[in-house]
PDB file of C-alpha atoms in Angstrom:
ATOM      1  CA  MET A 875       0.000   0.000   0.000  1.00 81.00           C
ATOM      2  CA  PRO A 876       1.308   3.491  -0.811  1.00 89.00           C
ATOM      3  CA  ARG A 877       1.928   5.677   2.205  1.00 93.00           C
ATOM      4  CA  THR A 878       2.864   9.270   2.934  1.00 97.00           C
ATOM      5  CA  ARG A 879       6.582   9.912   3.363  1.00 98.00           C
ATOM      6  CA  PRO A 880       8.423  13.113   4.336  1.00 98.00           C
ATOM      7  CA  PHE A 881       9.976  14.841   1.349  1.00 97.00           C
ATOM      8  CA  VAL A 882      12.180  17.921   0.973  1.00 98.00           C
ATOM      9  CA  GLN A 883      13.943  19.708  -1.842  1.00 98.00           C
ATOM     10  CA  VAL A 884      17.354  21.199  -1.127  1.00 98.00           C
ATOM     11  CA  ASP A 885      19.169  23.835  -3.177  1.00 97.00           C
ATOM     12  CA  VAL A 886      22.881  22.961  -3.241  1.00 98.00           C
ATOM     13  CA  PHE A 887      25.831  25.222  -4.140  1.00 97.00           C
ATOM     14  CA  ALA A 888      23.490  28.239  -4.371  1.00 92.00           C
ATOM     15  CA  THR A 889      24.835  31.787  -4.105  1.00 84.00           C
ATOM     16  CA  THR A 890      21.314  33.255  -3.863  1.00 85.00           C
ATOM     17  CA  PRO A 891      17.987  31.446  -3.312  1.00 85.00           C
ATOM     18  CA  TYR A 892      17.138  29.073  -6.168  1.00 95.00           C
ATOM     19  CA  SER A 893      20.436  29.614  -8.000  1.00 95.00           C
ATOM     20  CA  GLY A 894      22.090  26.258  -7.271  1.00 97.00           C
ATOM     21  CA  ASN A 895      21.287  22.649  -8.126  1.00 97.00           C
ATOM     22  CA  PRO A 896      18.169  21.208  -6.456  1.00 98.00           C
ATOM     23  CA  VAL A 897      17.928  17.645  -5.183  1.00 98.00           C
ATOM     24  CA  ALA A 898      14.706  15.941  -4.122  1.00 99.00           C
ATOM     25  CA  VAL A 899      15.093  13.862  -0.956  1.00 99.00           C
ATOM     26  CA  VAL A 900      12.686  11.233   0.343  1.00 99.00           C
ATOM     27  CA  LEU A 901      13.562  10.981   4.031  1.00 98.00           C
ATOM     28  CA  ASP A 902      12.043   7.518   4.486  1.00 97.00           C
ATOM     29  CA  GLY A 903      12.849   5.248   1.558  1.00 97.00           C
ATOM     30  CA  ALA A 904      12.273   2.011   3.467  1.00 94.00           C
ATOM     31  CA  ASP A 905      10.478  -0.776   1.551  1.00 95.00           C
ATOM     32  CA  LEU A 906      10.400   1.107  -1.753  1.00 98.00           C
ATOM     33  CA  SER A 907      11.220  -0.928  -4.844  1.00 98.00           C
ATOM     34  CA  ASP A 908      13.782   0.072  -7.455  1.00 98.00           C
ATOM     35  CA  GLU A 909      10.926   0.731  -9.875  1.00 98.00           C
ATOM     36  CA  GLN A 910       9.151   3.076  -7.443  1.00 98.00           C
ATOM     37  CA  MET A 911      12.344   5.035  -6.828  1.00 98.00           C
ATOM     38  CA  GLN A 912      13.066   5.317 -10.533  1.00 98.00           C
ATOM     39  CA  ARG A 913       9.496   6.363 -11.312  1.00 98.00           C
ATOM     40  CA  LEU A 914       9.678   9.236  -8.824  1.00 98.00           C
ATOM     41  CA  ALA A 915      13.077  10.322 -10.179  1.00 98.00           C
ATOM     42  CA  ARG A 916      11.641  10.479 -13.696  1.00 97.00           C
ATOM     43  CA  TRP A 917       8.652  12.449 -12.407  1.00 97.00           C
ATOM     44  CA  THR A 918      10.645  15.053 -10.458  1.00 97.00           C
ATOM     45  CA  ASN A 919      12.843  15.446 -13.561  1.00 94.00           C
ATOM     46  CA  LEU A 920      15.684  16.870 -11.462  1.00 96.00           C
ATOM     47  CA  SER A 921      19.313  15.923 -11.978  1.00 95.00           C
ATOM     48  CA  GLU A 922      18.982  13.583  -8.965  1.00 97.00           C
ATOM     49  CA  THR A 923      16.374  12.316  -6.537  1.00 98.00           C
ATOM     50  CA  THR A 924      17.574  10.492  -3.420  1.00 99.00           C
ATOM     51  CA  PHE A 925      16.161   8.078  -0.884  1.00 99.00           C
ATOM     52  CA  ILE A 926      17.430   7.820   2.685  1.00 99.00           C
ATOM     53  CA  LEU A 927      17.455   4.319   4.189  1.00 99.00           C
ATOM     54  CA  PRO A 928      18.780   2.673   7.354  1.00 98.00           C
ATOM     55  CA  PRO A 929      22.508   1.858   7.096  1.00 98.00           C
ATOM     56  CA  THR A 930      23.707  -1.696   6.597  1.00 98.00           C
ATOM     57  CA  VAL A 931      27.109  -1.148   8.223  1.00 98.00           C
ATOM     58  CA  PRO A 932      27.777   0.153  11.749  1.00 97.00           C
ATOM     59  CA  GLU A 933      30.109   2.957  10.615  1.00 97.00           C
ATOM     60  CA  ALA A 934      27.379   4.748   8.621  1.00 98.00           C
ATOM     61  CA  ASP A 935      24.682   7.125   9.810  1.00 99.00           C
ATOM     62  CA  TYR A 936      22.360   6.303   6.912  1.00 99.00           C
ATOM     63  CA  ARG A 937      22.326   4.708   3.471  1.00 99.00           C
ATOM     64  CA  LEU A 938      21.611   6.752   0.362  1.00 99.00           C
ATOM     65  CA  ARG A 939      20.341   5.664  -3.031  1.00 99.00           C
ATOM     66  CA  ILE A 940      20.688   8.190  -5.849  1.00 98.00           C
ATOM     67  CA  PHE A 941      18.583   8.202  -9.021  1.00 97.00           C
ATOM     68  CA  THR A 942      18.647  10.378 -12.135  1.00 95.00           C
ATOM     69  CA  PRO A 943      15.787  10.394 -14.641  1.00 94.00           C
ATOM     70  CA  GLY A 944      17.732   7.735 -16.543  1.00 93.00           C
ATOM     71  CA  GLY A 945      19.011   5.402 -13.822  1.00 94.00           C
ATOM     72  CA  GLU A 946      20.770   4.890 -10.506  1.00 96.00           C
ATOM     73  CA  LEU A 947      24.207   6.295  -9.651  1.00 95.00           C
ATOM     74  CA  PRO A 948      26.711   4.767  -7.209  1.00 95.00           C
ATOM     75  CA  PHE A 949      27.735   8.262  -6.038  1.00 95.00           C
ATOM     76  CA  ALA A 950      26.936  11.893  -6.753  1.00 96.00           C
ATOM     77  CA  GLY A 951      28.210  15.008  -5.043  1.00 96.00           C
ATOM     78  CA  HIS A 952      25.448  17.583  -4.785  1.00 97.00           C
ATOM     79  CA  PRO A 953      22.920  14.882  -3.722  1.00 98.00           C
ATOM     80  CA  THR A 954      25.365  13.852  -0.983  1.00 98.00           C
ATOM     81  CA  LEU A 955      25.420  17.364   0.475  1.00 98.00           C
ATOM     82  CA  GLY A 956      21.707  18.002  -0.072  1.00 98.00           C
ATOM     83  CA  SER A 957      20.688  14.672   1.477  1.00 99.00           C
ATOM     84  CA  ALA A 958      22.964  15.270   4.459  1.00 98.00           C
ATOM     85  CA  ARG A 959      21.284  18.640   5.013  1.00 97.00           C
ATOM     86  CA  ALA A 960      17.831  17.039   4.723  1.00 98.00           C
ATOM     87  CA  TRP A 961      18.760  14.261   7.171  1.00 98.00           C
ATOM     88  CA  LEU A 962      20.158  16.709   9.724  1.00 97.00           C
ATOM     89  CA  ASP A 963      17.204  19.084   9.427  1.00 96.00           C
ATOM     90  CA  GLY A 964      14.874  16.095   9.791  1.00 96.00           C
ATOM     91  CA  GLY A 965      16.330  15.298  13.202  1.00 96.00           C
ATOM     92  CA  GLY A 966      19.184  12.997  12.244  1.00 97.00           C
ATOM     93  CA  ALA A 967      21.804  12.632  14.986  1.00 96.00           C
ATOM     94  CA  PRO A 968      25.316  11.831  13.715  1.00 96.00           C
ATOM     95  CA  ARG A 969      27.257   9.103  15.495  1.00 94.00           C
ATOM     96  CA  HIS A 970      30.450  11.171  15.283  1.00 91.00           C
ATOM     97  CA  ALA A 971      31.242  14.683  16.484  1.00 89.00           C
ATOM     98  CA  GLY A 972      31.755  17.109  13.614  1.00 91.00           C
ATOM     99  CA  HIS A 973      30.933  14.734  10.779  1.00 96.00           C
ATOM    100  CA  LEU A 974      28.555  12.117   9.502  1.00 98.00           C
ATOM    101  CA  VAL A 975      29.068   9.070   7.307  1.00 98.00           C
ATOM    102  CA  GLN A 976      26.958   8.279   4.271  1.00 98.00           C
ATOM    103  CA  GLU A 977      26.744   4.744   2.930  1.00 98.00           C
ATOM    104  CA  CYS A 978      26.140   4.492  -0.817  1.00 97.00           C
ATOM    105  CA  ALA A 979      26.903   2.088  -3.641  1.00 96.00           C
ATOM    106  CA  ALA A 980      30.380   3.617  -4.016  1.00 93.00           C
ATOM    107  CA  GLY A 981      31.203   2.937  -0.353  1.00 95.00           C
ATOM    108  CA  LEU A 982      31.363   5.179   2.711  1.00 96.00           C
ATOM    109  CA  VAL A 983      31.551   8.955   2.223  1.00 97.00           C
ATOM    110  CA  THR A 984      32.466  11.327   5.063  1.00 98.00           C
ATOM    111  CA  VAL A 985      30.557  14.617   5.294  1.00 98.00           C
ATOM    112  CA  ARG A 986      32.054  17.306   7.546  1.00 97.00           C
ATOM    113  CA  ARG A 987      29.965  19.874   9.410  1.00 92.00           C
ATOM    114  CA  SER A 988      31.408  23.334  10.048  1.00 85.00           C
ATOM    115  CA  GLN A 989      28.840  25.867  11.251  1.00 76.00           C
ATOM    116  CA  ASP A 990      26.363  26.055   8.341  1.00 75.00           C
ATOM    117  CA  THR A 991      28.679  24.488   5.758  1.00 87.00           C
ATOM    118  CA  LEU A 992      28.796  20.866   4.683  1.00 96.00           C
ATOM    119  CA  SER A 993      31.734  19.288   2.837  1.00 98.00           C
ATOM    120  CA  PHE A 994      32.173  15.800   1.452  1.00 98.00           C
ATOM    121  CA  ALA A 995      35.430  13.928   1.061  1.00 97.00           C
ATOM    122  CA  ALA A 996      36.065  13.002  -2.545  1.00 96.00           C
ATOM    123  CA  PRO A 997      35.804   9.233  -3.003  1.00 94.00           C
ATOM    124  CA  PRO A 998      38.638   7.398  -4.778  1.00 93.00           C
ATOM    125  CA  ARG A 999      38.671   7.555  -8.542  1.00 95.00           C
ATOM    126  CA  VAL A1000      38.035   4.205 -10.194  1.00 94.00           C
ATOM    127  CA  ARG A1001      39.527   5.316 -13.503  1.00 96.00           C
ATOM    128  CA  THR A1002      42.238   7.859 -14.285  1.00 97.00           C
ATOM    129  CA  GLY A1003      44.606   8.660 -17.125  1.00 98.00           C
ATOM    130  CA  GLU A1004      44.217  10.340 -20.491  1.00 98.00           C
ATOM    131  CA  LEU A1005      41.287   9.556 -22.747  1.00 98.00           C
ATOM    132  CA  ASP A1006      41.810   7.215 -25.662  1.00 97.00           C
ATOM    133  CA  ASP A1007      41.985   8.899 -29.067  1.00 97.00           C
ATOM    134  CA  ASP A1008      38.601   7.717 -30.324  1.00 97.00           C
ATOM    135  CA  HIS A1009      36.762   8.913 -27.219  1.00 97.00           C
ATOM    136  CA  LEU A1010      38.575  12.250 -27.304  1.00 98.00           C
ATOM    137  CA  LYS A1011      37.749  12.750 -30.988  1.00 98.00           C
ATOM    138  CA  ARG A1012      34.053  12.127 -30.344  1.00 98.00           C
ATOM    139  CA  ILE A1013      33.957  14.661 -27.518  1.00 99.00           C
ATOM    140  CA  VAL A1014      35.900  17.288 -29.481  1.00 99.00           C
ATOM    141  CA  ALA A1015      33.511  16.853 -32.416  1.00 98.00           C
ATOM    142  CA  ALA A1016      30.475  17.132 -30.145  1.00 99.00           C
ATOM    143  CA  PHE A1017      31.905  20.273 -28.528  1.00 99.00           C
ATOM    144  CA  GLY A1018      32.513  21.816 -31.962  1.00 98.00           C
ATOM    145  CA  ILE A1019      36.155  22.627 -31.258  1.00 98.00           C
ATOM    146  CA  THR A1020      39.518  21.580 -32.630  1.00 98.00           C
ATOM    147  CA  ARG A1021      41.896  19.205 -30.880  1.00 98.00           C
ATOM    148  CA  GLU A1022      44.417  22.032 -30.544  1.00 98.00           C
ATOM    149  CA  ARG A1023      42.140  23.879 -28.129  1.00 98.00           C
ATOM    150  CA  VAL A1024      42.305  21.032 -25.606  1.00 99.00           C
ATOM    151  CA  VAL A1025      45.002  21.857 -23.050  1.00 99.00           C
ATOM    152  CA  ALA A1026      44.643  18.493 -21.269  1.00 99.00           C
ATOM    153  CA  HIS A1027      42.142  15.664 -20.915  1.00 99.00           C
ATOM    154  CA  GLN A1028      41.558  13.010 -18.284  1.00 98.00           C
ATOM    155  CA  TRP A1029      39.305  10.296 -16.962  1.00 98.00           C
ATOM    156  CA  VAL A1030      38.011  11.624 -13.639  1.00 98.00           C
ATOM    157  CA  ASP A1031      35.709   8.745 -12.853  1.00 96.00           C
ATOM    158  CA  ASN A1032      34.650   8.332  -9.220  1.00 94.00           C
ATOM    159  CA  GLY A1033      31.588   6.264 -10.070  1.00 90.00           C
ATOM    160  CA  PRO A1034      29.421   8.057 -12.646  1.00 91.00           C
ATOM    161  CA  GLY A1035      32.017   7.643 -15.431  1.00 93.00           C
ATOM    162  CA  TRP A1036      33.249  11.214 -15.870  1.00 97.00           C
ATOM    163  CA  ALA A1037      35.760  12.412 -18.429  1.00 98.00           C
ATOM    164  CA  VAL A1038      36.886  16.046 -18.658  1.00 99.00           C
ATOM    165  CA  LEU A1039      38.627  18.372 -21.102  1.00 99.00           C
ATOM    166  CA  ARG A1040      40.644  21.325 -19.871  1.00 99.00           C
ATOM    167  CA  LEU A1041      40.451  24.374 -22.140  1.00 99.00           C
ATOM    168  CA  ALA A1042      42.584  27.504 -22.071  1.00 99.00           C
ATOM    169  CA  THR A1043      40.014  29.914 -20.613  1.00 99.00           C
ATOM    170  CA  ALA A1044      36.707  30.042 -18.783  1.00 99.00           C
ATOM    171  CA  GLU A1045      35.270  32.029 -21.690  1.00 99.00           C
ATOM    172  CA  GLU A1046      35.953  29.105 -24.032  1.00 99.00           C
ATOM    173  CA  VAL A1047      34.107  26.790 -21.655  1.00 99.00           C
ATOM    174  CA  LEU A1048      31.098  29.112 -21.534  1.00 99.00           C
ATOM    175  CA  ALA A1049      31.073  29.434 -25.326  1.00 99.00           C
ATOM    176  CA  LEU A1050      30.645  25.695 -25.919  1.00 99.00           C
ATOM    177  CA  GLU A1051      27.492  24.675 -27.806  1.00 98.00           C
ATOM    178  CA  PRO A1052      27.759  20.893 -27.643  1.00 98.00           C
ATOM    179  CA  ASP A1053      25.814  18.603 -29.950  1.00 99.00           C
ATOM    180  CA  LEU A1054      24.989  15.865 -27.449  1.00 98.00           C
ATOM    181  CA  THR A1055      23.423  13.683 -30.137  1.00 98.00           C
ATOM    182  CA  LEU A1056      27.012  12.872 -31.146  1.00 98.00           C
ATOM    183  CA  ILE A1057      27.813  11.553 -27.644  1.00 98.00           C
ATOM    184  CA  PRO A1058      24.475  10.201 -26.368  1.00 97.00           C
ATOM    185  CA  ASP A1059      26.064   7.943 -23.750  1.00 95.00           C
ATOM    186  CA  ALA A1060      28.715  10.368 -22.540  1.00 95.00           C
ATOM    187  CA  MET A1061      29.437  11.687 -19.053  1.00 97.00           C
ATOM    188  CA  VAL A1062      31.749  14.574 -19.792  1.00 98.00           C
ATOM    189  CA  GLY A1063      32.778  18.023 -18.653  1.00 99.00           C
ATOM    190  CA  ALA A1064      34.902  20.998 -19.611  1.00 99.00           C
ATOM    191  CA  ILE A1065      36.887  23.280 -17.312  1.00 99.00           C
ATOM    192  CA  GLY A1066      38.875  26.442 -17.920  1.00 99.00           C
ATOM    193  CA  PRO A1067      40.526  29.090 -15.718  1.00 99.00           C
ATOM    194  CA  TRP A1068      39.335  32.598 -15.033  1.00 99.00           C
ATOM    195  CA  PRO A1069      42.007  35.330 -15.053  1.00 98.00           C
ATOM    196  CA  GLU A1070      44.145  35.590 -11.930  1.00 96.00           C
ATOM    197  CA  GLY A1071      42.483  37.729  -9.281  1.00 97.00           C
ATOM    198  CA  SER A1072      38.948  36.805 -10.331  1.00 98.00           C
ATOM    199  CA  GLU A1073      36.323  35.749  -7.803  1.00 98.00           C
ATOM    200  CA  TYR A1074      36.475  32.223  -9.220  1.00 99.00           C
ATOM    201  CA  ALA A1075      39.484  30.194 -10.276  1.00 99.00           C
ATOM    202  CA  PHE A1076      37.663  27.993 -12.809  1.00 99.00           C
ATOM    203  CA  GLU A1077      34.469  27.657 -14.818  1.00 99.00           C
ATOM    204  CA  LEU A1078      33.128  24.116 -15.108  1.00 99.00           C
ATOM    205  CA  ARG A1079      30.347  22.681 -17.257  1.00 99.00           C
ATOM    206  CA  THR A1080      29.016  19.138 -16.965  1.00 98.00           C
ATOM    207  CA  PHE A1081      27.061  17.205 -19.599  1.00 98.00           C
ATOM    208  CA  ALA A1082      25.442  13.874 -18.776  1.00 96.00           C
ATOM    209  CA  PRO A1083      23.232  12.712 -21.659  1.00 95.00           C
ATOM    210  CA  GLY A1084      24.061   9.140 -20.660  1.00 90.00           C
ATOM    211  CA  ILE A1085      21.800   9.494 -17.608  1.00 90.00           C
ATOM    212  CA  GLY A1086      19.221  11.850 -19.063  1.00 90.00           C
ATOM    213  CA  VAL A1087      20.768  15.146 -17.876  1.00 93.00           C
ATOM    214  CA  PRO A1088      21.826  17.344 -20.823  1.00 96.00           C
ATOM    215  CA  GLU A1089      23.647  19.881 -18.599  1.00 97.00           C
ATOM    216  CA  ASP A1090      23.966  19.707 -14.829  1.00 96.00           C
ATOM    217  CA  PRO A1091      23.717  23.114 -13.096  1.00 96.00           C
ATOM    218  CA  ALA A1092      26.347  22.187 -10.468  1.00 97.00           C
ATOM    219  CA  CYS A1093      28.120  18.852 -10.205  1.00 97.00           C
ATOM    220  CA  GLY A1094      29.782  17.842  -6.953  1.00 97.00           C
ATOM    221  CA  SER A1095      31.164  14.505  -8.110  1.00 96.00           C
ATOM    222  CA  MET A1096      32.937  15.951 -11.126  1.00 97.00           C
ATOM    223  CA  ASN A1097      34.296  18.850  -9.088  1.00 98.00           C
ATOM    224  CA  ALA A1098      35.620  16.303  -6.581  1.00 98.00           C
ATOM    225  CA  ALA A1099      37.418  14.172  -9.155  1.00 98.00           C
ATOM    226  CA  VAL A1100      38.667  17.168 -11.141  1.00 99.00           C
ATOM    227  CA  GLY A1101      39.941  18.604  -7.865  1.00 98.00           C
ATOM    228  CA  GLN A1102      41.909  15.424  -7.219  1.00 98.00           C
ATOM    229  CA  TRP A1103      43.428  15.652 -10.700  1.00 98.00           C
ATOM    230  CA  LEU A1104      44.247  19.373 -10.684  1.00 98.00           C
ATOM    231  CA  THR A1105      45.625  19.620  -7.140  1.00 98.00           C
ATOM    232  CA  SER A1106      47.728  16.455  -7.465  1.00 97.00           C
ATOM    233  CA  THR A1107      49.361  17.694 -10.680  1.00 97.00           C
ATOM    234  CA  GLY A1108      49.908  21.298  -9.561  1.00 97.00           C
ATOM    235  CA  ALA A1109      47.427  22.661 -12.102  1.00 97.00           C
ATOM    236  CA  ALA A1110      45.408  24.234  -9.283  1.00 98.00           C
ATOM    237  CA  PRO A1111      46.211  25.518  -5.789  1.00 98.00           C
ATOM    238  CA  SER A1112      45.267  23.476  -2.733  1.00 98.00           C
ATOM    239  CA  ALA A1113      42.096  25.557  -2.310  1.00 98.00           C
ATOM    240  CA  TYR A1114      40.079  27.211  -5.065  1.00 99.00           C
ATOM    241  CA  ARG A1115      36.551  28.220  -6.085  1.00 99.00           C
ATOM    242  CA  VAL A1116      34.544  27.077  -9.109  1.00 99.00           C
ATOM    243  CA  SER A1117      31.563  28.703 -10.806  1.00 98.00           C
ATOM    244  CA  GLN A1118      29.050  26.583 -12.690  1.00 98.00           C
ATOM    245  CA  GLY A1119      25.569  26.786 -14.172  1.00 98.00           C
ATOM    246  CA  ALA A1120      25.611  30.154 -15.972  1.00 98.00           C
ATOM    247  CA  ARG A1121      24.539  28.659 -19.298  1.00 98.00           C
ATOM    248  CA  VAL A1122      21.451  27.088 -17.693  1.00 98.00           C
ATOM    249  CA  GLY A1123      20.459  30.178 -15.727  1.00 97.00           C
ATOM    250  CA  ARG A1124      22.112  29.312 -12.419  1.00 97.00           C
ATOM    251  CA  ALA A1125      24.912  30.831 -10.342  1.00 97.00           C
ATOM    252  CA  ALA A1126      26.472  27.986  -8.396  1.00 97.00           C
ATOM    253  CA  ARG A1127      29.584  28.327  -6.226  1.00 98.00           C
ATOM    254  CA  ILE A1128      31.653  25.273  -5.332  1.00 98.00           C
ATOM    255  CA  GLU A1129      34.598  25.366  -2.929  1.00 98.00           C
ATOM    256  CA  VAL A1130      37.339  22.768  -3.468  1.00 99.00           C
ATOM    257  CA  GLY A1131      40.203  22.175  -1.039  1.00 98.00           C
ATOM    258  CA  ALA A1132      42.913  19.568  -0.533  1.00 98.00           C
ATOM    259  CA  ASP A1133      44.293  18.562   2.882  1.00 97.00           C
ATOM    260  CA  ARG A1134      47.982  17.926   3.435  1.00 95.00           C
ATOM    261  CA  ASP A1135      47.353  14.196   3.045  1.00 95.00           C
ATOM    262  CA  GLY A1136      45.799  14.793  -0.398  1.00 95.00           C
ATOM    263  CA  THR A1137      42.168  14.329   0.639  1.00 97.00           C
ATOM    264  CA  VAL A1138      40.002  16.626  -1.488  1.00 98.00           C
ATOM    265  CA  TRP A1139      36.897  18.197   0.040  1.00 98.00           C
ATOM    266  CA  VAL A1140      34.015  19.774  -1.858  1.00 99.00           C
ATOM    267  CA  SER A1141      31.903  22.355  -0.017  1.00 98.00           C
ATOM    268  CA  GLY A1142      28.901  24.501  -0.736  1.00 96.00           C
ATOM    269  CA  ALA A1143      25.747  26.081   0.582  1.00 94.00           C
ATOM    270  CA  THR A1144      22.757  23.820   1.261  1.00 95.00           C
ATOM    271  CA  VAL A1145      19.307  25.314   1.816  1.00 93.00           C
ATOM    272  CA  VAL A1146      16.028  23.421   2.274  1.00 95.00           C
ATOM    273  CA  CYS A1147      13.617  25.249  -0.023  1.00 95.00           C
ATOM    274  CA  MET A1148      10.611  22.891  -0.050  1.00 96.00           C
ATOM    275  CA  ARG A1149       9.068  20.704   2.641  1.00 97.00           C
ATOM    276  CA  GLY A1150       6.152  18.335   2.311  1.00 98.00           C
ATOM    277  CA  THR A1151       5.174  14.748   1.729  1.00 98.00           C
ATOM    278  CA  VAL A1152       5.132  12.341  -1.172  1.00 97.00           C
ATOM    279  CA  THR A1153       2.824   9.336  -1.490  1.00 97.00           C
ATOM    280  CA  LEU A1154       4.660   6.178  -2.516  1.00 95.00           C
TER     281      LEU A1154
END
């Protein structure tokens, strides 16, 4: 029998109200089937819809399942922060002082709490290294640019399957008009630097036609994996700020920082903007 379940929508990485990337969170996902979860994710039509469940391991505070309109993800960044905010605001009590632990298909993810800010620790990348020539050619063609404009390229896959191209400037990233019909299964991004002294260090855009999301307004998982790549190679400082979402009418701000041990943290604002119930 369907029943009423608490439901919230959280704006993540927002600089002003409703300028970030929303995530829909069902606070009680117990006994829902895969099909029910996927049906709701298609209906909300957001980048991700999540379901909070009891943990299956003692180290975790809760278990999270993450769905896009096209399928389930093992990990995603902005849903991690948004779901943590929803769980805390719903009365969740972390087992650990100063942080909580999320269980998901990619493993255990630590989320730090510092005043009103939440940060997640970037999970390990499952694939790294430069893209193969055929894959790179397909992306370059879809982006409508020449190979010479690609400064660097890399697999930055921490679960969803991301690949990224680094371009020379943020303006080049914003100018992209990708033809996603040429890469219908791709999970790909582009990043480029703003001039020194700007409010932001980089502009990032994320395209995920492979999971039914043409362009993501703000992508935590890609920022996490790109942060691991850039900070480990010296292409970015140990702490920097990213802007994302301008081409889809958003103004997201993502903070990326690396600890001395190399752990990369991704931070951003999280605001509950809708509260209610859903019948499932």
